[in-house]
Amino acid sequence: MIDQTSETAILTREAVAAPGLAKRSWVGFARFVRTKPLGAIGGVLVLMLVFVAALAPVLAPFDPRSTPAAPWESPNSTYILGADYVGRDVLSRLIYGARISLYVGMGSVLVGITASFVIGVALTYAGGVVDMVAQRIVDALMSLPGLLIALAIMAVVTPSLNTVILAIVIGMIAPVIRTVRSQVLSMKELDYVTAARAVGAKPNRIIFRHIVPNCFATYLVLATYYLGFAIIIESSLSFLGVGTPPDEPSWGAMLVRASAAHIKSGPWLAIFPGLAIFLVVMGFNLLGDALRDVLDPRLRGR
Amino acid sequence: MYQYLFRRLLLFVPTMLLATIMVFALFSIVPGDAAVFLLTGEDAGGRVTNDDFERLRSDLGLDRPVYIQYADWLWGVVQGDLGNSLYYGSPFGLELLERFARTFELAVLAIVMAFIAAVPLGILSAMKQDSGVDYASRVIALLGIAMPTFWIGVLVIYGLTYGFNWGPPLVYAHLWEAPWENLKLMLLPAAVVGFHDMAFTARVTRSAMLEVMREDYMRTARSKGLREWVVVSRHALKNALLPVITVSGYQFGRLLGGVIIVEQIFVVPGVGTFLIDGIRHRDFPVIQGVILMTAAVVLLLNLVIDMLYGILDPRIRYS
């Protein structure tokens, strides 16, 4: 009798559990939107970037490299956001520019944050002289702003999207290594790590089963913030004329001819690419703030 | 006390040395070397023989082992000789110093302006937490962080050109010759750079003030009947400002990154325009010089801040 009820209880629980996963994540999502409205706005901005980048060929009315309009043509019904100094459609270039921003941003973050994690975790376990020397290298790198490091790298490599990623990665790696290192160090003192060590777990097991999974939240938060950073550095490099090759529709490069002498000819060229960078970076920052609050209560309010 | 200062000073030397190694190494691991860039660059023109190449390499000292090149270069740097510009073929140390002074002026102006705006904003924000003022100042902070510096610069120039028919001046006024003109020139770019820093500093001030407000001595001060502004200015601010000053000191390096861009927009003949020209011409010694100088200034500044901090806050030097 008792067995039977408990069996039905398990059955019903399983029956609920099947659609429950989708429902649960929906509930979690709804709660995220309710408690973190700014984070939700950030999420929408990020999703829009992904959407525009993915559907660029469908959304863009013109080829971003062709010159269908007259130079400096003002916004009209055909060229909604006007044309640039050689007659390329600004809207189409903005849409294709989303691909560059997303590619460089994702590339830098995947390579940079992952590498920083590997190095950061390795350092805390290496300790001793290795750690000491690495710390000084991080200090030396930290003495230079990320943009300056990226500029120095761009001076010695051939400009391309991938070398821009390399430059951004080296520009951001030092502060991330420092964050990861301090977090892993404090994690090593936590009770469950001590417990694992007490039952005789080897360092490999502790790193991969206990420390790495618990760093996931930090990884996600850092990745979100640094996506914004990477996009700003990429556009700064192309604004300065040493980043993405000139033919590519990078948002930063679009602003170059908008400055100084040309500004009166086409204010739309000064406004829209900057607005795109601003919205995307703000999106990543808002999302990062919200994710940090939700995922990592220890960092809350800092 | 002296032990702390000494330890901190001791840390500075290897870090600075590592910075020189990194700066030097970056330009030594380039595929090919400076000689190749000089001969194959767009300015070289004409055909080059292998003999030309070897002669140039030995002229530049590139045929020696790397560590000798490094030692030679470092010895020069220590004596204040940064080498010759590859593009102009003449020493550039003095010009770099002169340009760095302008950049430094711009950066200091920016940080002062940022500080003057950010601290009251942060205090107001913390005292009236979750009020309209708080939200407004947080929105400003968010704008400052997400708006790229060059966009702000371009928009400011656009607004001034459109509204007042003003353009960035073509002639630069020197600080010592025409201080007033110079200040007028520098104020606008400094404000553009400072905006980002202001956003950041306001955020730090807000959280530092919020933290201090919860301390016991704040309650004591209030309960002994002190007026609110005395409590805030004498008790809260004094304690909250210390971390704010430290953080904005550390921000100085990042500020220099913004200055590089803004100099380009406002046509200020500082170190940023020098660096960008250097990169366009593949003028490696110039790039090395700029980067080394920046690193030295930032590291020295951090050293000074840490030492001041050790003097002002006894908790630091005993930990």
Coordinates of C-alpha atoms in Angstrom, one line a residue:
Chain A
M1 CA 0.0 0.0 0.0
I2 CA 2.6 2.4 1.1
D3 CA 5.0 1.2 -1.6
Q4 CA 2.3 1.8 -4.2
T5 CA 1.7 5.4 -3.2
S6 CA 5.4 6.2 -3.1
E7 CA 5.7 4.6 -6.6
T8 CA 2.9 6.8 -8.0
A9 CA 4.6 9.8 -6.3
I10 CA 7.8 9.0 -8.1
L11 CA 5.9 8.4 -11.4
T12 CA 4.0 11.7 -11.1
R13 CA 7.2 13.5 -10.2
E14 CA 8.9 12.1 -13.3
A15 CA 5.9 13.0 -15.4
V16 CA 6.1 16.6 -14.2
A17 CA 9.8 16.7 -14.5
A18 CA 9.8 16.1 -18.3
P19 CA 8.1 19.4 -19.3
G20 CA 9.4 20.8 -16.0
L21 CA 12.8 21.6 -17.3
A22 CA 11.5 23.9 -20.0
K23 CA 9.0 25.4 -17.6
R24 CA 11.7 25.9 -14.9
S25 CA 14.1 27.7 -17.2
W26 CA 11.2 29.8 -18.4
V27 CA 10.4 30.7 -14.8
G28 CA 14.0 31.5 -14.1
F29 CA 14.1 33.6 -17.2
A30 CA 10.9 35.5 -16.2
R31 CA 12.4 36.1 -12.8
F32 CA 15.6 37.4 -14.3
V33 CA 13.6 39.9 -16.4
R34 CA 11.5 40.9 -13.4
T35 CA 14.3 41.4 -10.9
K36 CA 17.0 42.7 -13.3
P37 CA 15.2 44.9 -15.8
L38 CA 18.4 46.6 -16.8
G39 CA 20.1 43.3 -17.3
A40 CA 17.2 42.2 -19.5
I41 CA 17.6 45.4 -21.6
G42 CA 21.3 44.5 -21.9
G43 CA 20.3 41.0 -23.0
V44 CA 18.0 42.3 -25.7
L45 CA 20.7 44.6 -27.0
V46 CA 23.1 41.7 -27.2
L47 CA 20.5 39.5 -28.9
M48 CA 19.9 42.2 -31.4
L49 CA 23.6 42.3 -32.3
V50 CA 23.7 38.6 -32.8
F51 CA 20.5 38.7 -34.9
V52 CA 21.7 41.5 -37.1
A53 CA 25.1 39.9 -37.5
A54 CA 23.6 36.5 -38.4
L55 CA 21.1 37.9 -40.9
A56 CA 23.3 40.6 -42.4
P57 CA 23.0 39.5 -46.1
V58 CA 19.2 39.4 -45.7
L59 CA 18.9 42.7 -43.8
A60 CA 21.4 44.9 -45.7
P61 CA 19.8 46.6 -48.7
F62 CA 23.2 47.0 -50.5
D63 CA 26.6 45.4 -50.7
P64 CA 28.7 47.1 -48.0
R65 CA 31.6 47.5 -50.3
S66 CA 29.7 48.8 -53.4
T67 CA 29.2 52.5 -54.0
P68 CA 25.6 52.9 -55.2
A69 CA 25.1 56.4 -53.9
A70 CA 26.7 59.7 -54.5
P71 CA 29.4 60.6 -51.9
W72 CA 28.0 62.3 -48.8
E73 CA 24.4 61.7 -50.0
S74 CA 22.1 62.6 -47.1
P75 CA 19.6 60.2 -45.6
N76 CA 16.6 59.6 -47.9
S77 CA 14.2 56.8 -48.7
T78 CA 16.7 54.7 -50.6
Y79 CA 19.7 55.3 -48.4
I80 CA 18.0 55.4 -45.0
L81 CA 21.1 56.5 -43.0
G82 CA 22.8 58.3 -45.9
A83 CA 26.0 57.5 -47.7
D84 CA 29.7 57.9 -46.7
Y85 CA 32.5 59.8 -48.4
V86 CA 32.7 57.4 -51.4
G87 CA 29.0 56.7 -51.7
R88 CA 28.7 53.5 -49.8
D89 CA 25.4 52.9 -48.0
V90 CA 25.8 53.6 -44.3
L91 CA 23.0 51.3 -43.1
S92 CA 24.5 48.3 -45.0
R93 CA 27.9 49.0 -43.6
L94 CA 26.5 49.3 -40.1
I95 CA 24.7 45.9 -40.5
Y96 CA 27.8 44.1 -41.8
G97 CA 29.9 45.9 -39.2
A98 CA 27.9 44.0 -36.5
R99 CA 29.6 40.9 -37.9
I100 CA 33.1 42.3 -37.4
S101 CA 32.3 43.5 -33.9
L102 CA 30.8 40.2 -32.9
Y103 CA 33.6 38.2 -34.5
V104 CA 36.4 40.2 -32.9
G105 CA 34.6 40.4 -29.6
M106 CA 33.8 36.7 -29.4
G107 CA 37.2 35.7 -30.7
S108 CA 39.2 37.9 -28.3
V109 CA 37.1 36.8 -25.3
L110 CA 37.2 33.0 -26.1
V111 CA 40.9 33.1 -26.6
G112 CA 41.8 35.7 -24.0
I113 CA 39.6 34.7 -21.1
T114 CA 40.3 31.0 -21.7
A115 CA 44.0 31.5 -21.8
S116 CA 43.9 33.7 -18.7
F117 CA 42.0 31.0 -16.8
V118 CA 44.5 28.3 -17.8
I119 CA 47.4 30.5 -16.9
G120 CA 45.8 31.8 -13.7
V121 CA 44.9 28.3 -12.4
A122 CA 48.3 26.9 -13.4
L123 CA 50.1 29.7 -11.6
T124 CA 48.3 29.1 -8.3
Y125 CA 49.4 25.5 -8.4
A126 CA 52.9 26.1 -9.7
G127 CA 53.6 28.6 -6.9
G128 CA 57.1 29.5 -5.9
V129 CA 59.5 31.2 -8.4
V130 CA 57.3 30.6 -11.4
D131 CA 54.4 32.4 -9.8
M132 CA 56.6 35.2 -8.6
V133 CA 58.1 35.8 -12.0
A134 CA 54.7 35.6 -13.7
Q135 CA 53.3 38.1 -11.2
R136 CA 56.0 40.6 -12.1
I137 CA 55.2 40.1 -15.8
V138 CA 51.6 40.8 -15.1
D139 CA 52.6 43.9 -13.1
A140 CA 54.7 45.1 -16.0
L141 CA 51.8 44.5 -18.5
M142 CA 49.4 46.2 -16.2
S143 CA 51.5 49.4 -16.4
L144 CA 50.3 49.9 -19.9
P145 CA 46.7 50.6 -20.9
G146 CA 45.1 47.9 -23.1
L147 CA 44.8 50.2 -26.0
L148 CA 48.6 51.0 -26.0
I149 CA 49.5 47.3 -25.8
A150 CA 47.2 46.6 -28.7
L151 CA 48.7 49.5 -30.7
A152 CA 52.2 48.2 -30.1
I153 CA 51.2 44.7 -31.3
M154 CA 49.5 46.2 -34.4
A155 CA 52.8 48.0 -35.2
V156 CA 54.6 44.7 -35.8
V157 CA 52.0 42.5 -37.4
T158 CA 50.1 42.7 -40.7
P159 CA 46.6 44.2 -40.0
S160 CA 43.8 41.6 -40.3
L161 CA 40.8 40.6 -38.2
N162 CA 42.8 37.8 -36.5
T163 CA 45.9 40.0 -35.7
V164 CA 43.5 42.5 -34.2
I165 CA 42.1 39.7 -32.0
L166 CA 45.7 38.8 -31.0
A167 CA 46.4 42.5 -30.1
I168 CA 43.3 42.7 -28.0
V169 CA 44.0 39.4 -26.2
I170 CA 47.5 40.6 -25.1
G171 CA 46.0 43.9 -24.1
M172 CA 43.5 42.3 -21.8
I173 CA 45.2 39.3 -20.4
A174 CA 47.0 40.8 -17.4
P175 CA 44.1 42.1 -15.4
V176 CA 42.1 38.9 -16.1
I177 CA 45.0 36.7 -15.0
R178 CA 45.2 38.7 -11.8
T179 CA 41.4 38.4 -11.1
V180 CA 41.4 34.6 -11.8
R181 CA 44.5 34.0 -9.7
S182 CA 43.1 35.8 -6.6
Q183 CA 39.8 33.9 -7.0
V184 CA 41.4 30.5 -7.3
L185 CA 43.7 31.3 -4.3
S186 CA 40.7 32.1 -2.1
M187 CA 38.8 29.1 -3.5
K188 CA 41.7 26.7 -2.5
E189 CA 41.0 27.7 1.1
L190 CA 37.3 26.8 1.0
D191 CA 36.0 23.9 3.0
Y192 CA 35.0 21.6 0.2
V193 CA 38.5 21.9 -1.4
T194 CA 40.1 21.2 2.0
A195 CA 37.7 18.2 2.4
A196 CA 38.6 16.9 -1.1
R197 CA 42.3 17.2 -0.2
A198 CA 41.7 15.5 3.1
V199 CA 40.2 12.4 1.5
G200 CA 43.3 12.2 -0.7
A201 CA 42.2 13.7 -4.0
K202 CA 45.1 14.6 -6.3
P203 CA 45.6 18.2 -7.5
N204 CA 44.4 17.2 -11.0
R205 CA 41.1 16.0 -9.6
I206 CA 40.7 19.0 -7.3
I207 CA 41.4 21.4 -10.2
F208 CA 39.0 19.8 -12.7
R209 CA 36.2 18.5 -10.5
H210 CA 36.1 21.3 -7.8
I211 CA 37.8 24.5 -8.9
V212 CA 37.2 24.7 -12.6
P213 CA 33.4 24.1 -12.4
N214 CA 33.1 26.7 -9.6
C215 CA 34.9 29.3 -11.8
F216 CA 32.2 29.0 -14.4
A217 CA 30.2 32.0 -13.1
T218 CA 33.4 34.2 -13.0
Y219 CA 34.2 33.1 -16.6
L220 CA 30.8 34.1 -17.8
V221 CA 30.8 37.5 -16.1
L222 CA 34.4 38.3 -17.2
A223 CA 33.6 37.2 -20.7
T224 CA 30.5 39.5 -20.9
Y225 CA 32.4 42.5 -19.6
Y226 CA 35.4 42.0 -21.8
L227 CA 33.3 41.6 -24.9
G228 CA 32.4 45.2 -24.5
F229 CA 36.1 46.1 -23.9
A230 CA 37.2 44.1 -27.0
I231 CA 34.6 45.9 -29.2
I232 CA 35.8 49.3 -27.9
I233 CA 39.5 48.5 -28.5
E234 CA 38.7 47.1 -32.0
S235 CA 36.8 50.2 -33.0
S236 CA 39.5 52.4 -31.4
L237 CA 42.2 50.7 -33.4
S238 CA 40.3 51.1 -36.7
F239 CA 39.4 54.7 -35.8
L240 CA 43.2 55.3 -35.5
G241 CA 43.7 53.6 -38.8
V242 CA 45.9 50.8 -37.6
G243 CA 43.3 48.0 -37.0
T244 CA 40.9 46.2 -39.3
P245 CA 41.8 46.6 -43.0
P246 CA 40.2 49.8 -44.4
D247 CA 37.9 47.9 -46.8
E248 CA 36.1 46.0 -44.0
P249 CA 33.0 47.9 -42.7
S250 CA 34.3 48.3 -39.1
W251 CA 32.2 50.7 -37.0
G252 CA 35.3 52.5 -35.7
A253 CA 36.7 53.0 -39.2
M254 CA 33.4 54.5 -40.3
L255 CA 33.9 57.3 -37.9
V256 CA 37.3 58.3 -39.1
R257 CA 36.2 60.5 -42.1
A258 CA 33.4 61.8 -39.9
S259 CA 35.9 63.7 -37.7
A260 CA 37.4 67.1 -38.1
A261 CA 37.3 68.5 -41.7
H262 CA 34.5 66.3 -43.0
I263 CA 32.1 66.7 -40.2
K264 CA 29.9 69.3 -41.8
S265 CA 29.4 67.2 -45.0
G266 CA 27.8 64.3 -43.2
P267 CA 26.8 64.4 -39.6
W268 CA 25.0 61.0 -40.0
L269 CA 28.4 59.4 -40.5
A270 CA 29.4 60.8 -37.1
I271 CA 26.3 59.7 -35.2
F272 CA 25.2 56.2 -36.3
P273 CA 28.4 54.1 -36.1
G274 CA 29.1 55.6 -32.7
L275 CA 25.6 54.9 -31.5
A276 CA 25.9 51.3 -32.6
I277 CA 29.2 50.9 -30.6
F278 CA 27.6 52.6 -27.6
L279 CA 24.5 50.5 -27.6
V280 CA 26.3 47.2 -28.0
V281 CA 28.9 48.0 -25.3
M282 CA 26.2 49.2 -22.9
G283 CA 24.3 46.0 -23.6
F284 CA 27.3 43.9 -22.6
N285 CA 27.9 46.0 -19.5
L286 CA 24.3 45.8 -18.3
L287 CA 24.1 42.1 -18.9
G288 CA 27.5 41.7 -17.2
D289 CA 26.3 43.6 -14.1
A290 CA 23.1 41.5 -13.9
L291 CA 24.9 38.2 -14.5
R292 CA 27.4 39.0 -11.8
D293 CA 24.6 39.7 -9.3
V294 CA 22.7 36.5 -10.2
L295 CA 25.6 34.1 -10.6
D296 CA 28.1 35.2 -8.0
P297 CA 26.6 36.5 -4.8
R298 CA 30.0 37.0 -3.3
L299 CA 30.8 39.8 -5.8
R300 CA 27.4 41.4 -5.2
G301 CA 27.4 45.2 -4.9
R302 CA 31.1 45.6 -5.8
Chain B
M1 CA 57.2 51.7 8.1
Y2 CA 60.5 51.9 6.4
Q3 CA 60.4 48.2 5.8
Y4 CA 57.2 48.6 3.9
L5 CA 58.5 51.5 1.8
F6 CA 61.7 49.5 1.1
R7 CA 59.8 46.4 0.1
R8 CA 57.6 48.4 -2.2
L9 CA 60.6 50.1 -3.8
L10 CA 62.3 46.8 -4.3
L11 CA 59.3 45.5 -6.2
F12 CA 59.5 48.5 -8.6
V13 CA 63.0 47.6 -10.0
P14 CA 62.3 44.1 -11.4
T15 CA 58.9 45.2 -12.8
M16 CA 60.5 48.1 -14.6
L17 CA 63.3 45.9 -15.9
L18 CA 60.7 43.4 -17.2
A19 CA 58.8 46.2 -18.9
T20 CA 62.0 47.1 -20.8
I21 CA 62.6 43.5 -21.8
M22 CA 59.0 43.1 -23.0
V23 CA 59.2 46.3 -25.0
F24 CA 62.5 45.3 -26.6
A25 CA 61.4 41.7 -27.2
L26 CA 58.3 42.7 -29.1
F27 CA 60.3 44.5 -31.7
S28 CA 63.0 41.8 -32.0
I29 CA 60.7 38.9 -32.7
V30 CA 59.2 40.6 -35.7
P31 CA 59.4 38.4 -38.8
G32 CA 62.3 40.0 -40.6
D33 CA 63.5 43.1 -38.8
A34 CA 63.6 46.9 -39.0
A35 CA 65.9 46.8 -41.9
V36 CA 63.4 44.8 -44.0
F37 CA 60.7 47.3 -43.2
L38 CA 62.9 50.2 -44.1
L39 CA 63.9 48.8 -47.4
T40 CA 60.6 47.3 -48.4
G41 CA 58.4 50.1 -47.1
E42 CA 56.5 52.4 -49.5
D43 CA 59.0 55.2 -48.8
A44 CA 62.0 53.1 -49.9
G45 CA 61.2 52.7 -53.5
G46 CA 63.5 51.3 -56.1
R47 CA 65.2 47.9 -56.0
V48 CA 67.3 46.6 -53.2
T49 CA 70.2 44.3 -53.3
N50 CA 71.3 41.9 -50.7
D51 CA 74.4 44.0 -50.0
D52 CA 72.2 47.1 -49.2
F53 CA 70.3 45.0 -46.8
E54 CA 73.5 43.7 -45.0
R55 CA 75.0 47.2 -44.9
L56 CA 71.8 48.6 -43.3
R57 CA 71.6 45.8 -40.9
S58 CA 75.2 46.4 -39.7
D59 CA 74.6 50.2 -39.6
L60 CA 71.6 49.6 -37.3
G61 CA 73.5 47.1 -35.3
L62 CA 71.0 44.4 -36.1
D63 CA 73.6 41.8 -37.0
R64 CA 74.7 41.5 -33.4
P65 CA 73.2 38.9 -30.9
V66 CA 69.9 40.0 -29.4
Y67 CA 71.1 40.2 -25.9
I68 CA 73.9 42.6 -26.8
Q69 CA 71.4 44.7 -28.8
Y70 CA 69.3 44.8 -25.7
A71 CA 72.1 45.6 -23.3
D72 CA 73.3 48.4 -25.7
W73 CA 69.8 49.8 -26.0
L74 CA 69.1 49.6 -22.2
W75 CA 72.4 51.3 -21.5
G76 CA 71.4 54.1 -23.8
V77 CA 68.0 54.4 -22.2
V78 CA 69.5 54.7 -18.8
Q79 CA 71.6 57.5 -20.0
G80 CA 68.6 59.2 -21.6
D81 CA 69.4 58.2 -25.2
L82 CA 66.4 56.5 -26.8
G83 CA 68.2 56.1 -30.2
N84 CA 67.5 57.5 -33.6
S85 CA 64.1 57.6 -35.4
L86 CA 64.3 55.2 -38.3
Y87 CA 62.1 57.4 -40.4
Y88 CA 63.7 60.8 -39.7
G89 CA 67.2 59.4 -39.0
S90 CA 67.7 61.7 -36.0
P91 CA 67.4 61.4 -32.2
F92 CA 63.9 62.0 -30.9
G93 CA 64.4 61.8 -27.2
L94 CA 64.0 65.6 -26.6
E95 CA 60.9 65.8 -28.8
L96 CA 59.3 62.9 -27.0
L97 CA 59.9 64.5 -23.7
E98 CA 58.4 67.8 -24.9
R99 CA 55.4 65.9 -26.3
F100 CA 55.0 63.9 -23.2
A101 CA 54.8 67.1 -21.2
R102 CA 51.8 68.1 -23.3
T103 CA 50.1 64.7 -23.0
F104 CA 50.8 64.8 -19.2
E105 CA 49.2 68.2 -19.0
L106 CA 46.2 67.0 -20.8
A107 CA 45.9 63.9 -18.6
V108 CA 46.3 65.9 -15.4
L109 CA 43.7 68.4 -16.5
A110 CA 41.3 65.5 -17.3
I111 CA 41.8 63.8 -14.0
V112 CA 41.3 67.0 -12.1
M113 CA 38.1 67.8 -14.0
A114 CA 36.9 64.3 -13.6
F115 CA 37.6 64.4 -9.8
I116 CA 35.8 67.7 -9.3
A117 CA 32.7 66.4 -11.0
A118 CA 32.8 62.8 -9.8
V119 CA 33.2 63.2 -6.1
P120 CA 30.2 65.4 -5.4
L121 CA 28.2 63.2 -7.7
G122 CA 29.2 60.1 -5.9
I123 CA 28.6 61.6 -2.5
L124 CA 25.1 62.8 -3.5
S125 CA 24.4 59.4 -5.0
A126 CA 25.4 57.6 -1.8
M127 CA 23.6 59.9 0.6
K128 CA 20.3 59.6 -1.3
Q129 CA 20.6 56.0 -2.3
D130 CA 17.9 54.8 -4.7
S131 CA 16.5 58.3 -5.2
G132 CA 16.1 60.1 -8.5
V133 CA 19.6 61.8 -8.0
D134 CA 21.1 58.4 -7.4
Y135 CA 19.6 56.9 -10.6
A136 CA 20.6 60.0 -12.6
S137 CA 24.2 59.8 -11.5
R138 CA 24.3 56.1 -12.2
V139 CA 23.0 56.6 -15.7
I140 CA 25.7 59.3 -16.3
A141 CA 28.3 56.8 -15.0
L142 CA 26.9 54.1 -17.4
L143 CA 27.1 56.6 -20.3
G144 CA 30.6 57.5 -19.5
I145 CA 31.7 53.8 -19.4
A146 CA 29.9 52.7 -22.6
M147 CA 30.4 55.7 -24.9
P148 CA 33.7 55.3 -26.7
T149 CA 36.0 58.3 -26.2
F150 CA 36.4 58.9 -29.9
W151 CA 32.7 59.1 -30.4
I152 CA 32.3 61.7 -27.6
G153 CA 35.2 63.6 -29.2
V154 CA 33.6 63.5 -32.7
L155 CA 30.2 64.5 -31.3
V156 CA 31.7 67.5 -29.4
I157 CA 33.6 68.7 -32.5
Y158 CA 30.4 68.3 -34.5
G159 CA 28.3 70.2 -32.0
L160 CA 30.8 73.1 -31.9
T161 CA 31.3 73.2 -35.7
Y162 CA 27.6 73.2 -36.3
G163 CA 26.6 75.5 -33.5
F164 CA 29.4 77.9 -33.2
N165 CA 31.3 77.4 -36.5
W166 CA 34.3 76.4 -34.4
G167 CA 37.0 74.0 -35.6
P168 CA 40.0 72.4 -33.9
P169 CA 42.7 75.0 -34.1
L170 CA 45.5 74.5 -36.6
V171 CA 48.2 76.2 -34.5
Y172 CA 49.2 74.9 -31.1
A173 CA 49.8 77.4 -28.3
H174 CA 52.5 76.4 -25.9
L175 CA 51.9 76.4 -22.1
W176 CA 54.8 78.7 -21.3
E177 CA 54.4 81.1 -24.2
A178 CA 50.7 81.6 -24.2
P179 CA 49.2 79.9 -21.0
W180 CA 45.7 81.3 -21.5
E181 CA 45.5 80.2 -25.1
N182 CA 46.9 76.9 -24.2
L183 CA 44.4 76.3 -21.5
K184 CA 41.5 77.2 -23.9
L185 CA 42.9 74.6 -26.3
M186 CA 43.3 71.9 -23.7
L187 CA 40.1 72.2 -21.7
L188 CA 37.9 70.6 -24.3
P189 CA 39.9 67.5 -25.1
A190 CA 40.6 67.2 -21.3
A191 CA 36.8 67.2 -20.7
V192 CA 36.3 64.5 -23.3
V193 CA 38.9 62.2 -21.8
G194 CA 37.8 63.1 -18.3
F195 CA 34.2 62.1 -19.0
H196 CA 35.1 58.4 -19.0
D197 CA 37.2 58.7 -15.8
M198 CA 34.5 60.8 -14.2
A199 CA 32.0 58.0 -14.7
F200 CA 34.3 55.5 -13.1
T201 CA 35.4 57.7 -10.2
A202 CA 31.7 58.6 -9.4
R203 CA 31.0 54.8 -9.2
V204 CA 33.9 54.2 -6.8
T205 CA 33.1 57.2 -4.7
R206 CA 29.5 56.0 -4.4
S207 CA 30.4 52.5 -3.2
A208 CA 33.2 53.8 -0.9
M209 CA 30.8 56.3 0.7
L210 CA 28.1 53.6 1.1
E211 CA 30.6 51.4 2.9
V212 CA 31.7 54.1 5.3
M213 CA 28.1 55.1 6.1
R214 CA 27.5 51.7 7.7
E215 CA 30.5 52.1 10.1
D216 CA 29.9 52.4 13.8
Y217 CA 31.7 55.7 14.1
M218 CA 29.1 57.3 11.8
R219 CA 26.4 56.4 14.2
T220 CA 28.5 57.7 17.1
A221 CA 29.1 61.0 15.3
R222 CA 25.4 61.4 14.6
S223 CA 24.3 60.5 18.1
K224 CA 26.6 63.0 19.7
G225 CA 24.6 65.6 17.8
L226 CA 26.9 66.7 15.0
R227 CA 25.3 68.4 12.1
E228 CA 24.8 66.1 9.1
W229 CA 27.3 68.0 6.8
V230 CA 29.9 67.8 9.5
V231 CA 29.3 64.1 9.8
V232 CA 29.6 63.6 6.0
S233 CA 32.5 65.9 5.4
R234 CA 34.7 65.3 8.4
H235 CA 33.9 61.6 9.2
A236 CA 32.6 59.9 6.1
L237 CA 34.5 61.7 3.3
K238 CA 37.9 61.6 5.0
N239 CA 37.7 57.8 5.1
A240 CA 36.0 57.3 1.8
L241 CA 38.3 59.4 -0.3
L242 CA 41.4 57.3 0.4
P243 CA 40.4 54.4 -1.8
V244 CA 38.9 56.8 -4.4
I245 CA 42.3 58.6 -4.7
T246 CA 44.1 55.3 -5.0
V247 CA 41.8 54.0 -7.7
S248 CA 41.9 57.1 -9.8
G249 CA 45.6 57.1 -9.5
Y250 CA 45.7 53.5 -10.9
Q251 CA 43.3 54.8 -13.6
F252 CA 45.9 57.1 -14.9
G253 CA 47.3 54.5 -17.3
R254 CA 43.9 53.9 -18.8
L255 CA 43.4 57.6 -19.0
L256 CA 46.5 57.8 -21.2
G257 CA 44.9 55.4 -23.6
G258 CA 42.0 57.8 -24.0
V259 CA 44.4 60.7 -24.4
I260 CA 46.0 59.0 -27.4
I261 CA 42.7 59.0 -29.2
V262 CA 41.6 62.5 -28.2
E263 CA 44.9 64.0 -29.3
Q264 CA 44.2 62.6 -32.7
I265 CA 40.7 64.2 -32.9
F266 CA 41.7 67.6 -31.4
V267 CA 45.0 67.8 -33.2
V268 CA 47.1 68.1 -30.0
P269 CA 50.8 67.5 -30.8
G270 CA 51.3 65.1 -27.9
V271 CA 52.7 61.7 -27.5
G272 CA 49.6 60.0 -29.0
T273 CA 50.0 61.6 -32.4
F274 CA 53.7 60.8 -32.3
L275 CA 52.9 57.2 -31.6
I276 CA 50.4 56.8 -34.4
D277 CA 52.8 58.4 -36.9
G278 CA 55.4 56.0 -35.6
I279 CA 53.2 53.1 -36.2
R280 CA 52.3 54.3 -39.7
H281 CA 56.0 54.6 -40.6
R282 CA 57.0 51.4 -38.8
D283 CA 59.4 53.6 -36.8
F284 CA 60.2 51.0 -34.1
P285 CA 62.5 53.1 -31.9
V286 CA 59.9 55.8 -31.6
I287 CA 57.2 53.3 -30.7
Q288 CA 59.5 51.6 -28.2
G289 CA 60.3 55.0 -26.7
V290 CA 56.6 56.0 -26.3
I291 CA 55.7 52.7 -24.7
L292 CA 58.6 52.7 -22.4
M293 CA 58.0 56.2 -21.2
T294 CA 54.3 55.5 -20.5
A295 CA 55.2 52.3 -18.6
A296 CA 57.8 54.2 -16.5
V297 CA 55.4 57.1 -15.7
V298 CA 52.6 54.7 -14.7
L299 CA 54.8 52.5 -12.6
L300 CA 56.4 55.5 -10.8
L301 CA 52.9 56.9 -10.2
N302 CA 51.8 53.6 -8.7
L303 CA 54.8 53.5 -6.5
V304 CA 54.2 57.0 -5.2
I305 CA 50.5 56.2 -4.6
D306 CA 51.4 53.0 -2.7
M307 CA 53.9 54.8 -0.6
L308 CA 51.5 57.6 0.2
Y309 CA 48.9 55.1 1.0
G310 CA 51.3 53.4 3.4
I311 CA 51.9 56.7 5.1
L312 CA 48.3 57.7 5.3
D313 CA 46.7 54.4 6.3
P314 CA 48.7 52.4 8.9
R315 CA 46.6 49.3 8.3
I316 CA 48.3 48.8 5.0
R317 CA 51.9 48.6 6.1
Y318 CA 51.3 46.0 8.8
S319 CA 49.4 43.6 6.6

